[in-house]
mmCIF file of C-alpha atoms and ligand atoms in Angstrom:
data_model
loop_
_atom_site.group_PDB
_atom_site.id
_atom_site.type_symbol
_atom_site.label_atom_id
_atom_site.label_comp_id
_atom_site.label_asym_id
_atom_site.label_seq_id
_atom_site.Cartn_x
_atom_site.Cartn_y
_atom_site.Cartn_z
ATOM 1 C CA UNK A 1 102.135 113.313 139.633
ATOM 2 C CA UNK A 2 100.766 116.934 139.953
ATOM 3 C CA UNK A 3 96.822 117.448 139.359
ATOM 4 C CA UNK A 4 95.673 117.526 136.192
ATOM 5 C CA UNK A 5 91.625 118.881 135.514
ATOM 6 C CA UNK A 6 90.067 118.231 132.314
ATOM 7 C CA UNK A 7 87.223 120.436 130.912
ATOM 8 C CA UNK A 8 85.594 118.696 128.217
ATOM 9 C CA UNK A 9 82.590 119.984 126.177
ATOM 10 C CA UNK A 10 81.236 121.035 122.884
ATOM 11 C CA UNK A 11 81.877 124.398 123.416
ATOM 12 C CA UNK A 12 80.019 125.600 119.808
ATOM 13 C CA UNK A 13 80.670 128.799 120.579
ATOM 14 C CA UNK A 14 82.631 128.964 124.619
ATOM 15 C CA UNK A 15 80.132 131.479 126.866
ATOM 16 C CA UNK A 16 80.862 132.820 129.825
ATOM 17 C CA UNK A 17 79.274 130.211 132.026
ATOM 18 C CA UNK A 18 82.048 127.968 130.553
ATOM 19 C CA UNK A 19 85.062 130.443 131.131
ATOM 20 C CA UNK A 20 83.462 130.630 134.621
ATOM 21 C CA UNK A 21 83.913 126.656 134.969
ATOM 22 C CA UNK A 22 87.712 127.001 133.509
ATOM 23 C CA UNK A 23 88.551 129.600 136.232
ATOM 24 C CA UNK A 24 87.194 127.975 138.846
ATOM 25 C CA UNK A 25 88.992 124.561 137.710
ATOM 26 C CA UNK A 26 92.068 126.505 136.797
ATOM 27 C CA UNK A 27 91.814 127.753 140.848
ATOM 28 C CA UNK A 28 91.335 124.361 142.189
ATOM 29 C CA UNK A 29 94.151 122.145 140.265
ATOM 30 C CA UNK A 30 97.817 122.360 139.618
ATOM 31 C CA UNK A 31 97.176 121.730 135.070
ATOM 32 C CA UNK A 32 93.282 122.232 133.471
ATOM 33 C CA UNK A 33 93.165 121.288 129.992
ATOM 34 C CA UNK A 34 90.235 122.698 127.968
ATOM 35 C CA UNK A 35 89.763 119.918 125.631
ATOM 36 C CA UNK A 36 86.990 120.067 122.482
ATOM 37 C CA UNK A 37 85.681 116.948 121.578
ATOM 38 C CA UNK A 38 84.205 116.203 118.301
ATOM 39 C CA UNK A 39 81.546 114.333 117.905
ATOM 40 C CA UNK A 40 80.567 113.317 114.820
ATOM 41 C CA UNK A 41 76.488 113.110 114.713
ATOM 42 C CA UNK A 42 76.527 116.434 115.503
ATOM 43 C CA UNK A 43 76.591 118.717 113.364
ATOM 44 C CA UNK A 44 78.696 122.348 115.075
ATOM 45 C CA UNK A 45 78.671 125.759 113.998
ATOM 46 C CA UNK A 46 82.289 126.355 114.228
ATOM 47 C CA UNK A 47 85.104 123.657 113.122
ATOM 48 C CA UNK A 48 87.296 122.202 116.383
ATOM 49 C CA UNK A 49 89.809 124.933 114.765
ATOM 50 C CA UNK A 50 87.853 127.949 115.517
ATOM 51 C CA UNK A 51 86.611 126.445 118.528
ATOM 52 C CA UNK A 52 90.858 125.665 119.688
ATOM 53 C CA UNK A 53 91.652 129.271 118.613
ATOM 54 C CA UNK A 54 88.372 131.173 120.788
ATOM 55 C CA UNK A 55 89.186 128.996 124.045
ATOM 56 C CA UNK A 56 93.394 130.247 123.559
ATOM 57 C CA UNK A 57 92.316 133.997 123.197
ATOM 58 C CA UNK A 58 89.870 134.351 126.900
ATOM 59 C CA UNK A 59 92.579 131.868 128.578
ATOM 60 C CA UNK A 60 95.288 133.768 127.358
ATOM 61 C CA UNK A 61 95.619 135.168 130.893
ATOM 62 C CA UNK A 62 95.576 131.988 132.897
ATOM 63 C CA UNK A 63 98.893 130.823 133.472
ATOM 64 C CA UNK A 64 98.106 126.971 134.430
ATOM 65 C CA UNK A 65 95.314 126.447 131.197
ATOM 66 C CA UNK A 66 95.844 124.458 127.942
ATOM 67 C CA UNK A 67 93.465 123.684 125.111
ATOM 68 C CA UNK A 68 93.520 120.238 122.951
ATOM 69 C CA UNK A 69 90.851 118.253 121.538
ATOM 70 C CA UNK A 70 89.551 115.236 121.040
ATOM 71 C CA UNK A 71 87.108 112.612 119.298
ATOM 72 C CA UNK A 72 86.918 109.566 120.453
ATOM 73 C CA UNK A 73 86.178 107.308 124.138
ATOM 74 C CA UNK A 74 86.753 110.119 126.857
ATOM 75 C CA UNK A 75 88.301 107.710 128.932
ATOM 76 C CA UNK A 76 91.429 107.422 125.959
ATOM 77 C CA UNK A 77 91.734 111.028 126.375
ATOM 78 C CA UNK A 78 92.282 111.017 130.312
ATOM 79 C CA UNK A 79 94.470 107.390 129.987
ATOM 80 C CA UNK A 80 96.445 108.636 128.144
ATOM 81 C CA UNK A 81 96.982 112.463 129.461
ATOM 82 C CA UNK A 82 97.502 110.839 132.719
ATOM 83 C CA UNK A 83 94.502 112.894 133.387
ATOM 84 C CA UNK A 84 93.149 112.972 137.459
ATOM 85 C CA UNK A 85 90.023 114.878 137.448
ATOM 86 C CA UNK A 86 86.789 115.971 134.385
ATOM 87 C CA UNK A 87 85.214 118.984 135.558
ATOM 88 C CA UNK A 88 82.105 118.880 134.134
ATOM 89 C CA UNK A 89 79.693 122.324 135.513
ATOM 90 C CA UNK A 90 76.570 121.237 136.377
ATOM 91 C CA UNK A 91 72.917 124.443 135.512
ATOM 92 C CA UNK A 92 70.136 122.175 136.413
ATOM 93 C CA UNK A 93 69.194 118.419 137.550
ATOM 94 C CA UNK A 94 68.744 117.620 133.878
ATOM 95 C CA UNK A 95 72.690 118.310 133.146
ATOM 96 C CA UNK A 96 72.983 116.054 136.398
ATOM 97 C CA UNK A 97 71.290 112.924 135.136
ATOM 98 C CA UNK A 98 73.461 112.691 132.000
ATOM 99 C CA UNK A 99 76.266 114.075 133.826
ATOM 100 C CA UNK A 100 75.836 111.191 135.957
ATOM 101 C CA UNK A 101 75.455 108.260 133.197
ATOM 102 C CA UNK A 102 78.368 109.679 131.602
ATOM 103 C CA UNK A 103 81.040 109.952 134.721
ATOM 104 C CA UNK A 104 79.948 105.986 135.963
ATOM 105 C CA UNK A 105 80.782 105.210 132.312
ATOM 106 C CA UNK A 106 84.491 107.450 132.159
ATOM 107 C CA UNK A 107 84.906 105.950 135.559
ATOM 108 C CA UNK A 108 84.808 102.012 134.234
ATOM 109 C CA UNK A 109 87.037 103.002 130.920
ATOM 110 C CA UNK A 110 89.674 104.918 133.554
ATOM 111 C CA UNK A 111 88.789 103.705 137.120
ATOM 112 C CA UNK A 112 92.331 106.134 137.756
ATOM 113 C CA UNK A 113 89.801 109.047 136.936
ATOM 114 C CA UNK A 114 86.946 110.940 138.704
ATOM 115 C CA UNK A 115 84.075 113.765 137.432
ATOM 116 C CA UNK A 116 84.319 116.816 139.442
ATOM 117 C CA UNK A 117 80.831 118.601 139.799
ATOM 118 C CA UNK A 118 80.997 122.374 139.918
ATOM 119 C CA UNK A 119 77.689 124.342 140.440
ATOM 120 C CA UNK A 120 76.985 127.012 137.816
ATOM 121 C CA UNK A 121 76.643 130.587 139.230
ATOM 122 C CA UNK A 122 73.621 132.243 139.333
ATOM 123 C CA UNK A 123 73.950 134.045 136.813
ATOM 124 C CA UNK A 124 74.783 131.556 134.446
ATOM 125 C CA UNK A 125 71.963 128.836 135.783
ATOM 126 C CA UNK A 126 69.795 129.386 131.942
ATOM 127 C CA UNK A 127 73.474 130.214 129.816
ATOM 128 C CA UNK A 128 73.993 127.111 127.113
ATOM 129 C CA UNK A 129 75.909 127.648 124.157
ATOM 130 C CA UNK A 130 72.803 126.659 121.663
ATOM 131 C CA UNK A 131 71.061 129.736 124.099
ATOM 132 C CA UNK A 132 73.387 131.815 122.003
ATOM 133 C CA UNK A 133 73.224 130.308 118.645
ATOM 134 C CA UNK A 134 69.447 130.538 118.590
ATOM 135 C CA UNK A 135 69.711 134.084 120.377
ATOM 136 C CA UNK A 136 71.871 135.039 117.888
ATOM 137 C CA UNK A 137 69.749 133.464 114.541
ATOM 138 C CA UNK A 138 66.417 136.327 115.506
ATOM 139 C CA UNK A 139 68.576 138.792 115.796
ATOM 140 C CA UNK A 140 68.965 138.887 119.633
ATOM 141 C CA UNK A 141 72.196 140.496 121.661
ATOM 142 C CA UNK A 142 73.856 138.073 122.804
ATOM 143 C CA UNK A 143 77.121 140.489 123.379
ATOM 144 C CA UNK A 144 76.529 139.787 128.181
ATOM 145 C CA UNK A 145 76.590 135.829 126.580
ATOM 146 C CA UNK A 146 80.194 135.445 125.270
ATOM 147 C CA UNK A 147 83.244 137.302 126.507
ATOM 148 C CA UNK A 148 83.700 139.908 124.423
ATOM 149 C CA UNK A 149 87.606 139.390 123.214
ATOM 150 C CA UNK A 150 85.724 136.747 120.318
ATOM 151 C CA UNK A 151 82.161 138.865 120.320
ATOM 152 C CA UNK A 152 83.058 139.617 116.834
ATOM 153 C CA UNK A 153 84.293 136.483 115.406
ATOM 154 C CA UNK A 154 81.328 134.570 116.883
ATOM 155 C CA UNK A 155 78.867 137.128 115.044
ATOM 156 C CA UNK A 156 80.267 136.565 112.162
ATOM 157 C CA UNK A 157 80.869 132.918 112.127
ATOM 158 C CA UNK A 158 77.309 132.793 112.984
ATOM 159 C CA UNK A 159 76.443 134.954 109.917
ATOM 160 C CA UNK A 160 75.350 138.036 111.648
ATOM 161 C CA UNK A 161 77.216 141.044 110.805
ATOM 162 C CA UNK A 162 81.029 142.737 112.043
HETATM 163 P P1 ADP B 201 78.582 118.900 125.600
HETATM 164 O O1 ADP B 201 77.759 119.469 124.347
HETATM 165 O O2 ADP B 201 79.521 118.180 125.908
HETATM 166 O O3 ADP B 201 77.182 118.947 126.030
HETATM 167 P P2 ADP B 201 78.803 121.985 126.372
HETATM 168 O O4 ADP B 201 80.277 123.097 125.589
HETATM 169 O O5 ADP B 201 77.431 122.320 125.632
HETATM 170 O O6 ADP B 201 79.379 120.291 126.048
HETATM 171 O O7 ADP B 201 79.284 121.839 127.811
HETATM 172 C C1 ADP B 201 80.602 121.532 128.604
HETATM 173 C C2 ADP B 201 80.319 121.407 129.738
HETATM 174 O O8 ADP B 201 80.204 123.024 130.388
HETATM 175 C C3 ADP B 201 79.125 120.547 130.461
HETATM 176 O O9 ADP B 201 79.627 119.974 131.350
HETATM 177 C C4 ADP B 201 79.024 121.164 130.989
HETATM 178 O O10 ADP B 201 77.788 121.183 132.028
HETATM 179 C C5 ADP B 201 79.687 122.962 131.478
HETATM 180 N N1 ADP B 201 78.603 124.016 131.334
HETATM 181 C C6 ADP B 201 77.617 125.037 130.131
HETATM 182 N N2 ADP B 201 77.458 125.820 130.353
HETATM 183 C C7 ADP B 201 77.748 125.451 130.953
HETATM 184 C C8 ADP B 201 77.189 127.180 132.354
HETATM 185 N N3 ADP B 201 76.174 128.144 131.763
HETATM 186 N N4 ADP B 201 77.265 127.132 133.599
HETATM 187 C C9 ADP B 201 78.311 126.195 134.211
HETATM 188 N N5 ADP B 201 78.748 125.466 133.197
HETATM 189 C C10 ADP B 201 78.232 124.730 132.245
#
């Protein structure tokens, strides 16, 4: 069995910081699936279909990356798809506390999976989907925060003029 990693997250919307982690995961593992997680307790700005479409478009040139979605415990996904690693990006100590808890639970429910942390590159350290939404809401420029291929659709989806 080859190495199969997943990059899970809300990706609401996907940012340049996410893309950097996905690309780096793709160079470390044979197969990478980006898993858009559906959280019924969150109210996303973009539908799961839109979020999947955005990720497909920006990863088109990376052959070993595919995109999927999942609602429920992540361990159910990892067990049923023979996933060997969960790749997460770490930006700050605050990310670490939360991610450590998630990694512990994921391993408890699927002992066959390990979590691998990639540290955020300096230029993406302060970048998050919520920052993109907040900046766009107040009329700020987001062109250097999200990939160019999806920029106009992200702006339109956030209610900004095309
Ligand atoms: P969630 O809603 O589950 O926190 P996100 O979509 O916000 O999911 O993020 C998914 C993953 O990408 C997380 O591991 C997060 O730490 C990582 N990530 C988010 N933004 C960045 C960034 N700018 N640089 C590196 N990793 C990031």
